[in-house]
Short mmCIF file of N, CA and C in Angstrom, two decimals:
data_model
loop_
_atom_site.label_atom_id
_atom_site.label_comp_id
_atom_site.label_asym_id
_atom_site.label_seq_id
_atom_site.Cartn_x
_atom_site.Cartn_y
_atom_site.Cartn_z
N UNK A 18 18.30 209.54 71.42
CA UNK A 18 18.30 209.08 72.82
C UNK A 18 17.08 209.64 73.54
N UNK A 19 16.32 208.82 74.24
CA UNK A 19 15.19 209.34 74.98
C UNK A 19 15.59 209.60 76.43
N UNK A 20 14.68 210.21 77.18
CA UNK A 20 15.01 210.60 78.55
C UNK A 20 15.31 209.40 79.43
N UNK A 21 14.73 208.26 79.09
CA UNK A 21 14.93 207.07 79.92
C UNK A 21 16.34 206.52 79.77
N UNK A 22 16.90 206.66 78.56
CA UNK A 22 18.24 206.13 78.31
C UNK A 22 19.32 206.98 78.96
N UNK A 23 19.07 208.26 79.03
CA UNK A 23 20.09 209.11 79.63
C UNK A 23 19.88 210.54 79.19
N UNK A 24 20.63 211.45 79.78
CA UNK A 24 20.52 212.84 79.38
C UNK A 24 21.91 213.45 79.42
N UNK A 25 22.06 214.55 78.70
CA UNK A 25 23.35 215.22 78.69
C UNK A 25 23.41 216.14 79.90
N UNK A 26 24.48 216.04 80.66
CA UNK A 26 24.63 216.89 81.83
C UNK A 26 26.08 217.13 82.11
N UNK A 27 26.46 218.39 82.34
CA UNK A 27 27.84 218.75 82.65
C UNK A 27 28.80 218.23 81.57
N UNK A 28 28.34 218.27 80.32
CA UNK A 28 29.22 217.91 79.22
C UNK A 28 29.42 216.42 79.02
N UNK A 29 28.65 215.59 79.72
CA UNK A 29 28.79 214.15 79.53
C UNK A 29 27.42 213.48 79.57
N UNK A 30 27.37 212.29 79.04
CA UNK A 30 26.11 211.56 79.02
C UNK A 30 25.91 210.87 80.37
N UNK A 31 24.76 211.08 80.97
CA UNK A 31 24.42 210.42 82.23
C UNK A 31 23.46 209.28 81.90
N UNK A 32 23.89 208.06 82.08
CA UNK A 32 23.06 206.91 81.75
C UNK A 32 22.21 206.49 82.94
N UNK A 33 21.06 205.95 82.61
CA UNK A 33 20.16 205.43 83.64
C UNK A 33 20.89 204.37 84.46
N UNK A 34 20.62 204.37 85.76
CA UNK A 34 21.32 203.44 86.64
C UNK A 34 20.98 201.98 86.41
N UNK A 35 21.96 201.13 86.63
CA UNK A 35 21.77 199.68 86.52
C UNK A 35 22.48 199.00 87.69
N UNK A 36 21.96 197.84 88.05
CA UNK A 36 22.58 197.04 89.11
C UNK A 36 22.89 195.66 88.55
N UNK A 37 24.14 195.22 88.73
CA UNK A 37 24.54 193.87 88.34
C UNK A 37 25.12 193.18 89.56
N UNK A 38 25.15 191.86 89.52
CA UNK A 38 25.65 191.12 90.68
C UNK A 38 26.30 189.82 90.24
N UNK A 39 27.16 189.31 91.12
CA UNK A 39 27.77 187.99 90.92
C UNK A 39 28.06 187.40 92.29
N UNK A 40 27.98 186.08 92.39
CA UNK A 40 28.32 185.38 93.63
C UNK A 40 29.25 184.24 93.25
N UNK A 41 30.49 184.34 93.71
CA UNK A 41 31.52 183.39 93.27
C UNK A 41 32.47 183.08 94.42
N UNK A 42 32.60 181.81 94.75
CA UNK A 42 33.52 181.36 95.81
C UNK A 42 33.32 182.12 97.12
N UNK A 43 32.06 182.35 97.46
CA UNK A 43 31.75 183.01 98.73
C UNK A 43 31.83 184.53 98.68
N UNK A 44 32.19 185.09 97.52
CA UNK A 44 32.30 186.55 97.38
C UNK A 44 31.11 187.07 96.58
N UNK A 45 30.36 187.99 97.18
CA UNK A 45 29.23 188.62 96.48
C UNK A 45 29.67 189.98 95.98
N UNK A 46 29.47 190.23 94.68
CA UNK A 46 29.83 191.50 94.07
C UNK A 46 28.57 192.20 93.58
N UNK A 47 28.41 193.45 93.99
CA UNK A 47 27.29 194.28 93.54
C UNK A 47 27.89 195.42 92.74
N UNK A 48 27.52 195.51 91.46
CA UNK A 48 28.07 196.53 90.57
C UNK A 48 26.98 197.54 90.22
N UNK A 49 27.23 198.80 90.56
CA UNK A 49 26.27 199.87 90.26
C UNK A 49 26.86 200.75 89.17
N UNK A 50 26.06 201.03 88.15
CA UNK A 50 26.56 201.85 87.05
C UNK A 50 25.55 202.92 86.67
N UNK A 51 26.06 203.99 86.03
CA UNK A 51 25.19 205.07 85.60
C UNK A 51 24.73 205.94 86.75
N UNK A 52 23.52 206.46 86.61
CA UNK A 52 22.94 207.38 87.59
C UNK A 52 22.05 206.58 88.54
N UNK A 53 22.57 206.27 89.72
CA UNK A 53 21.89 205.37 90.65
C UNK A 53 20.96 206.18 91.56
N UNK A 54 19.66 206.00 91.35
CA UNK A 54 18.67 206.81 92.06
C UNK A 54 17.57 205.95 92.67
N UNK A 55 16.54 206.65 93.11
CA UNK A 55 15.40 206.05 93.80
C UNK A 55 14.81 204.80 93.14
N UNK A 56 14.61 204.76 91.81
CA UNK A 56 13.98 203.56 91.23
C UNK A 56 14.73 202.26 91.48
N UNK A 57 16.03 202.33 91.76
CA UNK A 57 16.81 201.11 92.01
C UNK A 57 16.81 200.70 93.48
N UNK A 58 16.21 201.51 94.34
CA UNK A 58 16.35 201.26 95.78
C UNK A 58 15.60 200.03 96.26
N UNK A 59 14.50 199.67 95.60
CA UNK A 59 13.80 198.44 95.98
C UNK A 59 14.71 197.24 95.74
N UNK A 60 15.46 197.28 94.63
CA UNK A 60 16.41 196.21 94.32
C UNK A 60 17.54 196.16 95.35
N UNK A 61 18.08 197.34 95.72
CA UNK A 61 19.16 197.39 96.71
C UNK A 61 18.67 196.92 98.08
N UNK A 62 17.45 197.31 98.43
CA UNK A 62 16.87 196.88 99.71
C UNK A 62 16.72 195.36 99.74
N UNK A 63 16.23 194.79 98.66
CA UNK A 63 16.07 193.33 98.57
C UNK A 63 17.42 192.63 98.72
N UNK A 64 18.45 193.17 98.07
CA UNK A 64 19.78 192.56 98.16
C UNK A 64 20.32 192.60 99.59
N UNK A 65 20.09 193.72 100.28
CA UNK A 65 20.55 193.84 101.67
C UNK A 65 19.91 192.76 102.54
N UNK A 66 18.62 192.53 102.33
CA UNK A 66 17.92 191.51 103.12
C UNK A 66 18.38 190.10 102.76
N UNK A 67 18.60 189.86 101.47
CA UNK A 67 19.02 188.53 101.03
C UNK A 67 20.44 188.19 101.50
N UNK A 68 21.33 189.18 101.44
CA UNK A 68 22.72 188.93 101.82
C UNK A 68 22.85 188.47 103.26
N UNK A 69 22.02 189.05 104.12
CA UNK A 69 22.07 188.69 105.54
C UNK A 69 21.73 187.22 105.76
N UNK A 70 21.04 186.60 104.77
CA UNK A 70 20.62 185.20 104.91
C UNK A 70 21.37 184.26 103.95
N UNK A 71 22.40 184.77 103.28
CA UNK A 71 23.10 183.96 102.27
C UNK A 71 24.09 183.01 102.92
N UNK A 72 23.92 181.70 102.76
CA UNK A 72 24.88 180.75 103.34
C UNK A 72 26.20 180.76 102.57
N UNK A 73 27.30 180.58 103.28
CA UNK A 73 28.61 180.51 102.63
C UNK A 73 29.18 181.85 102.21
N UNK A 74 28.55 182.94 102.65
CA UNK A 74 29.04 184.27 102.29
C UNK A 74 30.30 184.61 103.08
N UNK A 75 31.37 184.97 102.37
CA UNK A 75 32.64 185.29 103.02
C UNK A 75 33.03 186.76 102.88
N UNK A 76 32.65 187.36 101.77
CA UNK A 76 33.03 188.75 101.52
C UNK A 76 32.01 189.42 100.60
N UNK A 77 31.91 190.75 100.72
CA UNK A 77 31.01 191.53 99.88
C UNK A 77 31.78 192.72 99.31
N UNK A 78 31.63 192.92 98.00
CA UNK A 78 32.27 194.06 97.34
C UNK A 78 31.21 194.83 96.56
N UNK A 79 31.16 196.14 96.78
CA UNK A 79 30.25 197.01 96.03
C UNK A 79 31.11 197.87 95.11
N UNK A 80 30.92 197.69 93.82
CA UNK A 80 31.74 198.36 92.81
C UNK A 80 31.00 199.57 92.26
N UNK A 81 31.55 200.76 92.56
CA UNK A 81 30.93 202.02 92.11
C UNK A 81 31.75 202.70 91.02
N UNK A 82 32.71 201.99 90.42
CA UNK A 82 33.58 202.63 89.42
C UNK A 82 32.82 203.10 88.19
N UNK A 83 31.71 202.44 87.87
CA UNK A 83 30.93 202.82 86.69
C UNK A 83 29.76 203.73 87.04
N UNK A 84 29.65 204.12 88.31
CA UNK A 84 28.54 204.99 88.73
C UNK A 84 28.92 206.45 88.50
N UNK A 85 28.06 207.18 87.81
CA UNK A 85 28.29 208.61 87.59
C UNK A 85 27.70 209.44 88.74
N UNK A 86 26.71 208.88 89.40
CA UNK A 86 26.08 209.56 90.53
C UNK A 86 25.37 208.51 91.38
N UNK A 87 25.42 208.70 92.69
CA UNK A 87 24.66 207.83 93.60
C UNK A 87 23.89 208.77 94.53
N UNK A 88 22.57 208.76 94.47
CA UNK A 88 21.83 209.72 95.29
C UNK A 88 21.73 209.24 96.74
N UNK A 89 21.23 210.12 97.59
CA UNK A 89 21.27 209.85 99.03
C UNK A 89 20.42 208.65 99.43
N UNK A 90 19.30 208.42 98.73
CA UNK A 90 18.47 207.26 99.08
C UNK A 90 19.22 205.96 98.78
N UNK A 91 19.87 205.91 97.62
CA UNK A 91 20.66 204.72 97.27
C UNK A 91 21.81 204.52 98.25
N UNK A 92 22.45 205.61 98.67
CA UNK A 92 23.53 205.51 99.65
C UNK A 92 23.02 204.93 100.97
N UNK A 93 21.81 205.32 101.35
CA UNK A 93 21.23 204.77 102.57
C UNK A 93 21.08 203.27 102.51
N UNK A 94 20.72 202.75 101.34
CA UNK A 94 20.55 201.29 101.21
C UNK A 94 21.89 200.57 101.07
N UNK A 95 22.92 201.26 100.57
CA UNK A 95 24.26 200.66 100.59
C UNK A 95 24.73 200.54 102.05
N UNK A 96 24.44 201.56 102.85
CA UNK A 96 24.77 201.49 104.27
C UNK A 96 23.99 200.36 104.95
N UNK A 97 22.75 200.15 104.52
CA UNK A 97 21.93 199.07 105.09
C UNK A 97 22.56 197.70 104.81
N UNK A 98 23.19 197.55 103.63
CA UNK A 98 23.89 196.31 103.31
C UNK A 98 24.95 196.03 104.37
N UNK A 99 25.77 197.05 104.67
CA UNK A 99 26.84 196.87 105.66
C UNK A 99 26.27 196.55 107.04
N UNK A 100 25.20 197.22 107.41
CA UNK A 100 24.61 196.99 108.73
C UNK A 100 23.99 195.59 108.83
N UNK A 101 23.40 195.13 107.72
CA UNK A 101 22.80 193.79 107.71
C UNK A 101 23.85 192.70 107.87
N UNK A 102 25.09 193.02 107.46
CA UNK A 102 26.16 192.02 107.48
C UNK A 102 27.06 192.14 108.70
N UNK A 103 26.78 193.09 109.55
CA UNK A 103 27.64 193.32 110.72
C UNK A 103 27.73 192.06 111.57
N UNK A 104 28.95 191.62 111.84
CA UNK A 104 29.17 190.43 112.65
C UNK A 104 29.08 189.12 111.89
N UNK A 105 28.73 189.19 110.59
CA UNK A 105 28.58 187.97 109.79
C UNK A 105 29.80 187.70 108.91
N UNK A 106 30.65 188.71 108.70
CA UNK A 106 31.83 188.56 107.85
C UNK A 106 33.10 188.82 108.66
N UNK A 107 34.21 188.22 108.23
CA UNK A 107 35.48 188.46 108.91
C UNK A 107 35.97 189.89 108.68
N UNK A 108 35.73 190.41 107.48
CA UNK A 108 36.14 191.76 107.12
C UNK A 108 34.90 192.59 106.76
N UNK A 109 34.97 193.92 106.96
CA UNK A 109 33.84 194.76 106.53
C UNK A 109 33.67 194.66 105.01
N UNK A 110 32.47 194.94 104.50
CA UNK A 110 32.29 194.98 103.05
C UNK A 110 33.22 196.02 102.42
N UNK A 111 33.57 195.82 101.17
CA UNK A 111 34.47 196.73 100.45
C UNK A 111 33.68 197.55 99.45
N UNK A 112 34.00 198.85 99.37
CA UNK A 112 33.47 199.69 98.30
C UNK A 112 34.64 200.06 97.39
N UNK A 113 34.47 199.80 96.09
CA UNK A 113 35.47 200.18 95.10
C UNK A 113 34.97 201.44 94.40
N UNK A 114 35.71 202.54 94.54
CA UNK A 114 35.30 203.80 93.91
C UNK A 114 36.55 204.57 93.50
N UNK A 115 36.60 205.00 92.23
CA UNK A 115 37.74 205.79 91.78
C UNK A 115 37.33 207.18 91.30
N UNK A 116 36.03 207.46 91.26
CA UNK A 116 35.54 208.79 90.90
C UNK A 116 35.73 209.72 92.10
N UNK A 117 36.51 210.81 91.94
CA UNK A 117 36.79 211.70 93.08
C UNK A 117 35.53 212.24 93.76
N UNK A 118 34.50 212.57 92.96
CA UNK A 118 33.25 213.10 93.54
C UNK A 118 32.54 212.05 94.39
N UNK A 119 32.48 210.82 93.87
CA UNK A 119 31.84 209.73 94.61
C UNK A 119 32.63 209.42 95.87
N UNK A 120 33.96 209.39 95.77
CA UNK A 120 34.81 209.09 96.93
C UNK A 120 34.62 210.14 98.02
N UNK A 121 34.58 211.40 97.62
CA UNK A 121 34.43 212.48 98.61
C UNK A 121 33.06 212.39 99.30
N UNK A 122 32.04 212.10 98.51
CA UNK A 122 30.69 211.96 99.07
C UNK A 122 30.64 210.84 100.11
N UNK A 123 31.25 209.70 99.78
CA UNK A 123 31.27 208.56 100.71
C UNK A 123 32.04 208.92 101.98
N UNK A 124 33.13 209.66 101.80
CA UNK A 124 33.95 210.06 102.94
C UNK A 124 33.19 210.98 103.88
N UNK A 125 32.56 212.01 103.30
CA UNK A 125 31.81 212.99 104.09
C UNK A 125 30.66 212.32 104.84
N UNK A 126 30.04 211.34 104.21
CA UNK A 126 28.88 210.68 104.81
C UNK A 126 29.27 209.58 105.79
N UNK A 127 30.57 209.38 106.01
CA UNK A 127 31.01 208.45 107.06
C UNK A 127 31.02 206.99 106.67
N UNK A 128 31.10 206.69 105.38
CA UNK A 128 31.03 205.29 104.95
C UNK A 128 32.27 204.48 105.34
N UNK A 129 33.38 205.17 105.62
CA UNK A 129 34.59 204.45 106.04
C UNK A 129 34.39 203.75 107.38
N UNK A 130 33.36 204.14 108.12
CA UNK A 130 33.05 203.48 109.40
C UNK A 130 32.57 202.05 109.17
N UNK A 131 31.89 201.82 108.04
CA UNK A 131 31.26 200.52 107.80
C UNK A 131 31.87 199.74 106.64
N UNK A 132 32.67 200.42 105.81
CA UNK A 132 33.24 199.78 104.62
C UNK A 132 34.75 199.98 104.57
N UNK A 133 35.43 199.05 103.90
CA UNK A 133 36.81 199.27 103.50
C UNK A 133 36.76 199.94 102.14
N UNK A 134 37.41 201.10 102.01
CA UNK A 134 37.35 201.87 100.77
C UNK A 134 38.61 201.64 99.94
N UNK A 135 38.45 201.23 98.69
CA UNK A 135 39.59 201.01 97.80
C UNK A 135 39.27 201.59 96.41
N UNK A 136 40.32 201.81 95.62
CA UNK A 136 40.13 202.32 94.26
C UNK A 136 40.12 201.21 93.22
N UNK A 137 40.74 200.07 93.55
CA UNK A 137 40.78 198.93 92.64
C UNK A 137 40.51 197.65 93.43
N UNK A 138 39.75 196.71 92.87
CA UNK A 138 39.52 195.44 93.57
C UNK A 138 40.75 194.55 93.49
N UNK A 139 40.85 193.61 94.41
CA UNK A 139 41.96 192.65 94.39
C UNK A 139 41.87 191.80 93.12
N UNK A 140 40.66 191.43 92.75
CA UNK A 140 40.46 190.63 91.53
C UNK A 140 39.15 191.03 90.88
N UNK A 141 39.12 190.98 89.55
CA UNK A 141 37.89 191.30 88.81
C UNK A 141 37.02 190.04 88.70
N UNK A 142 35.71 190.25 88.77
CA UNK A 142 34.78 189.13 88.61
C UNK A 142 34.46 188.97 87.12
N UNK A 143 34.52 187.75 86.64
CA UNK A 143 34.34 187.51 85.20
C UNK A 143 32.91 187.78 84.74
N UNK A 144 31.94 187.25 85.44
CA UNK A 144 30.56 187.26 84.94
C UNK A 144 29.62 187.98 85.90
N UNK A 145 29.07 189.11 85.45
CA UNK A 145 28.08 189.84 86.24
C UNK A 145 26.72 189.74 85.55
N UNK A 146 25.69 189.50 86.32
CA UNK A 146 24.34 189.40 85.76
C UNK A 146 23.52 190.62 86.14
N UNK A 147 22.73 191.11 85.18
CA UNK A 147 21.83 192.23 85.47
C UNK A 147 20.77 191.79 86.47
N UNK A 148 20.54 192.63 87.48
CA UNK A 148 19.46 192.36 88.43
C UNK A 148 18.21 193.10 87.95
N UNK A 149 17.09 192.42 88.01
CA UNK A 149 15.84 193.02 87.59
C UNK A 149 15.46 194.15 88.54
N UNK A 150 15.02 195.26 87.98
CA UNK A 150 14.57 196.37 88.81
C UNK A 150 13.22 196.03 89.42
N UNK A 151 13.18 195.94 90.74
CA UNK A 151 11.94 195.56 91.42
C UNK A 151 10.98 196.74 91.45
N UNK A 152 9.70 196.49 91.20
CA UNK A 152 8.72 197.58 91.22
C UNK A 152 8.42 198.02 92.65
N UNK A 153 8.01 199.27 92.78
CA UNK A 153 7.59 199.77 94.10
C UNK A 153 6.50 200.81 93.89
N UNK A 154 5.46 200.74 94.72
CA UNK A 154 4.40 201.73 94.59
C UNK A 154 4.81 203.02 95.31
N UNK A 155 3.95 204.02 95.18
CA UNK A 155 4.25 205.35 95.74
C UNK A 155 4.55 205.28 97.24
N UNK A 156 3.72 204.54 97.97
CA UNK A 156 3.92 204.44 99.42
C UNK A 156 5.20 203.68 99.73
N UNK A 157 5.49 202.64 98.95
CA UNK A 157 6.72 201.88 99.15
C UNK A 157 7.95 202.75 98.93
N UNK A 158 7.90 203.60 97.90
CA UNK A 158 9.02 204.50 97.63
C UNK A 158 9.18 205.50 98.77
N UNK A 159 8.06 206.02 99.24
CA UNK A 159 8.11 206.99 100.35
C UNK A 159 8.76 206.37 101.59
N UNK A 160 8.36 205.15 101.90
CA UNK A 160 8.92 204.47 103.07
C UNK A 160 10.41 204.22 102.90
N UNK A 161 10.83 203.92 101.68
CA UNK A 161 12.25 203.65 101.44
C UNK A 161 13.09 204.92 101.55
N UNK A 162 12.56 206.03 101.05
CA UNK A 162 13.27 207.31 101.20
C UNK A 162 13.47 207.61 102.69
N UNK A 163 12.40 207.41 103.46
CA UNK A 163 12.45 207.67 104.90
C UNK A 163 13.45 206.75 105.58
N UNK A 164 13.38 205.46 105.29
CA UNK A 164 14.30 204.50 105.92
C UNK A 164 15.75 204.80 105.57
N UNK A 165 16.01 205.09 104.29
CA UNK A 165 17.38 205.34 103.83
C UNK A 165 17.99 206.54 104.55
N UNK A 166 17.22 207.60 104.70
CA UNK A 166 17.76 208.80 105.32
C UNK A 166 17.87 208.67 106.84
N UNK A 167 17.02 207.86 107.44
CA UNK A 167 17.20 207.56 108.87
C UNK A 167 18.51 206.80 109.09
N UNK A 168 18.80 205.85 108.19
CA UNK A 168 20.05 205.09 108.28
C UNK A 168 21.24 206.03 108.16
N UNK A 169 21.21 206.93 107.18
CA UNK A 169 22.31 207.88 106.99
C UNK A 169 22.47 208.78 108.21
N UNK A 170 21.37 209.21 108.80
CA UNK A 170 21.43 210.08 109.98
C UNK A 170 22.11 209.39 111.16
N UNK A 171 21.98 208.07 111.23
CA UNK A 171 22.59 207.33 112.34
C UNK A 171 24.10 207.16 112.18
N UNK A 172 24.63 207.43 110.98
CA UNK A 172 26.06 207.21 110.74
C UNK A 172 26.91 208.29 111.38
N UNK A 173 26.55 209.56 111.15
CA UNK A 173 27.34 210.64 111.77
C UNK A 173 26.53 211.92 111.91
N UNK A 174 27.12 212.89 112.61
CA UNK A 174 26.42 214.14 112.91
C UNK A 174 26.19 214.97 111.65
N UNK A 175 27.14 214.93 110.73
CA UNK A 175 26.98 215.65 109.45
C UNK A 175 25.69 215.23 108.76
N UNK A 176 25.48 213.92 108.68
CA UNK A 176 24.28 213.41 108.02
C UNK A 176 23.02 213.78 108.79
N UNK A 177 23.13 213.76 110.11
CA UNK A 177 21.96 214.10 110.94
C UNK A 177 21.50 215.53 110.63
N UNK A 178 22.45 216.45 110.61
CA UNK A 178 22.11 217.84 110.32
C UNK A 178 21.60 218.00 108.89
N UNK A 179 22.21 217.25 107.98
CA UNK A 179 21.87 217.34 106.57
C UNK A 179 20.45 216.87 106.27
N UNK A 180 20.06 215.75 106.88
CA UNK A 180 18.82 215.09 106.47
C UNK A 180 17.67 215.21 107.46
N UNK A 181 17.92 215.80 108.63
CA UNK A 181 16.85 215.93 109.63
C UNK A 181 15.61 216.63 109.07
N UNK A 182 15.77 217.77 108.36
CA UNK A 182 14.56 218.44 107.83
C UNK A 182 13.78 217.55 106.86
N UNK A 183 14.49 216.83 106.00
CA UNK A 183 13.81 215.95 105.04
C UNK A 183 13.06 214.84 105.76
N UNK A 184 13.70 214.22 106.74
CA UNK A 184 13.07 213.12 107.48
C UNK A 184 11.84 213.62 108.24
N UNK A 185 11.95 214.79 108.86
CA UNK A 185 10.80 215.35 109.59
C UNK A 185 9.65 215.64 108.64
N UNK A 186 9.98 216.17 107.45
CA UNK A 186 8.94 216.46 106.45
C UNK A 186 8.25 215.17 106.00
N UNK A 187 9.05 214.13 105.75
CA UNK A 187 8.49 212.84 105.31
C UNK A 187 7.61 212.22 106.39
N UNK A 188 8.05 212.35 107.65
CA UNK A 188 7.26 211.79 108.76
C UNK A 188 5.92 212.51 108.89
N UNK A 189 5.94 213.84 108.70
CA UNK A 189 4.70 214.61 108.76
C UNK A 189 3.77 214.21 107.62
N UNK A 190 4.35 214.05 106.42
CA UNK A 190 3.53 213.71 105.25
C UNK A 190 2.97 212.29 105.35
N UNK A 191 3.69 211.42 106.04
CA UNK A 191 3.21 210.04 106.21
C UNK A 191 1.93 210.02 107.04
N UNK A 192 1.78 211.04 107.90
CA UNK A 192 0.58 211.11 108.74
C UNK A 192 -0.54 211.90 108.07
N UNK A 193 -0.18 212.68 107.03
CA UNK A 193 -1.18 213.51 106.36
C UNK A 193 -1.83 212.73 105.21
N UNK A 194 -3.13 212.91 105.00
CA UNK A 194 -3.81 212.18 103.92
C UNK A 194 -3.36 212.61 102.53
N UNK A 195 -3.10 213.93 102.34
CA UNK A 195 -2.67 214.38 101.01
C UNK A 195 -1.17 214.60 101.05
N UNK A 196 -0.42 213.67 100.49
CA UNK A 196 1.03 213.71 100.54
C UNK A 196 1.60 214.20 99.22
N UNK A 197 2.75 214.89 99.31
CA UNK A 197 3.42 215.38 98.10
C UNK A 197 4.00 214.21 97.32
N UNK A 198 4.13 214.36 96.00
CA UNK A 198 4.70 213.26 95.20
C UNK A 198 6.09 212.87 95.67
N UNK A 199 6.37 211.58 95.59
CA UNK A 199 7.64 211.04 96.05
C UNK A 199 8.82 211.67 95.34
N UNK A 200 8.72 211.91 94.03
CA UNK A 200 9.86 212.44 93.28
C UNK A 200 10.26 213.81 93.83
N UNK A 201 9.29 214.60 94.31
CA UNK A 201 9.60 215.90 94.88
C UNK A 201 10.40 215.75 96.16
N UNK A 202 10.04 214.76 96.97
CA UNK A 202 10.76 214.54 98.22
C UNK A 202 12.18 214.10 97.94
N UNK A 203 12.34 213.22 96.96
CA UNK A 203 13.67 212.73 96.61
C UNK A 203 14.52 213.87 96.08
N UNK A 204 13.89 214.77 95.33
CA UNK A 204 14.61 215.93 94.80
C UNK A 204 15.14 216.78 95.94
N UNK A 205 14.32 216.95 96.98
CA UNK A 205 14.75 217.72 98.14
C UNK A 205 15.98 217.11 98.78
N UNK A 206 15.97 215.79 98.93
CA UNK A 206 17.12 215.10 99.51
C UNK A 206 18.35 215.24 98.66
N UNK A 207 18.17 215.19 97.33
CA UNK A 207 19.31 215.29 96.41
C UNK A 207 19.90 216.69 96.47
N UNK A 208 19.02 217.72 96.56
CA UNK A 208 19.52 219.09 96.63
C UNK A 208 20.39 219.27 97.87
N UNK A 209 20.02 218.62 98.95
CA UNK A 209 20.80 218.74 100.17
C UNK A 209 22.18 218.13 100.01
N UNK A 210 22.29 217.03 99.29
CA UNK A 210 23.60 216.39 99.13
C UNK A 210 24.45 217.13 98.12
N UNK A 211 23.82 217.87 97.21
CA UNK A 211 24.59 218.49 96.13
C UNK A 211 25.43 219.66 96.61
N UNK A 212 25.19 220.15 97.80
CA UNK A 212 25.96 221.27 98.31
C UNK A 212 27.31 220.83 98.83
N UNK A 213 27.54 219.51 98.93
CA UNK A 213 28.77 219.01 99.55
C UNK A 213 29.60 218.25 98.56
#
């Protein structure tokens, strides 16, 4: 197994994150699996923008049952999905999560404000298609980290206190000609979430 496929951590295999989707009878399903991190955020951002313009959309379900980890940047773009759909659906989007760690993280970060949280979906979707991972350059990644954490800060006071230093650092670096590598910034954000 190479590093790209996954790594051993905490006694289990952590697989690289993947995003799958299905659109059936007005219901859009987004399935996240493995270790969902920064490289998938361009794809999540694109989905958030597309969903807001999807005709015939009645419901949205985000399935996190196969996710071993969802980092703070990815969480910010899941929140963006809900915000993009505000007022467009009869019911809030649903998040399906049965991993206790993932559920607690969503709870602490205030996701129940924007999503209906369940452990099992009402119905399983038969056919999910892999979504292509969209490329993003260094500056694009930096902007997405910044946007995601600003979104999280707007959800509740806990997030504001948690991510304010990271956001301020990113804003300063955006104005500076010599900026630190994006992966280092993302690591800083992840370290902040790992304490909770």
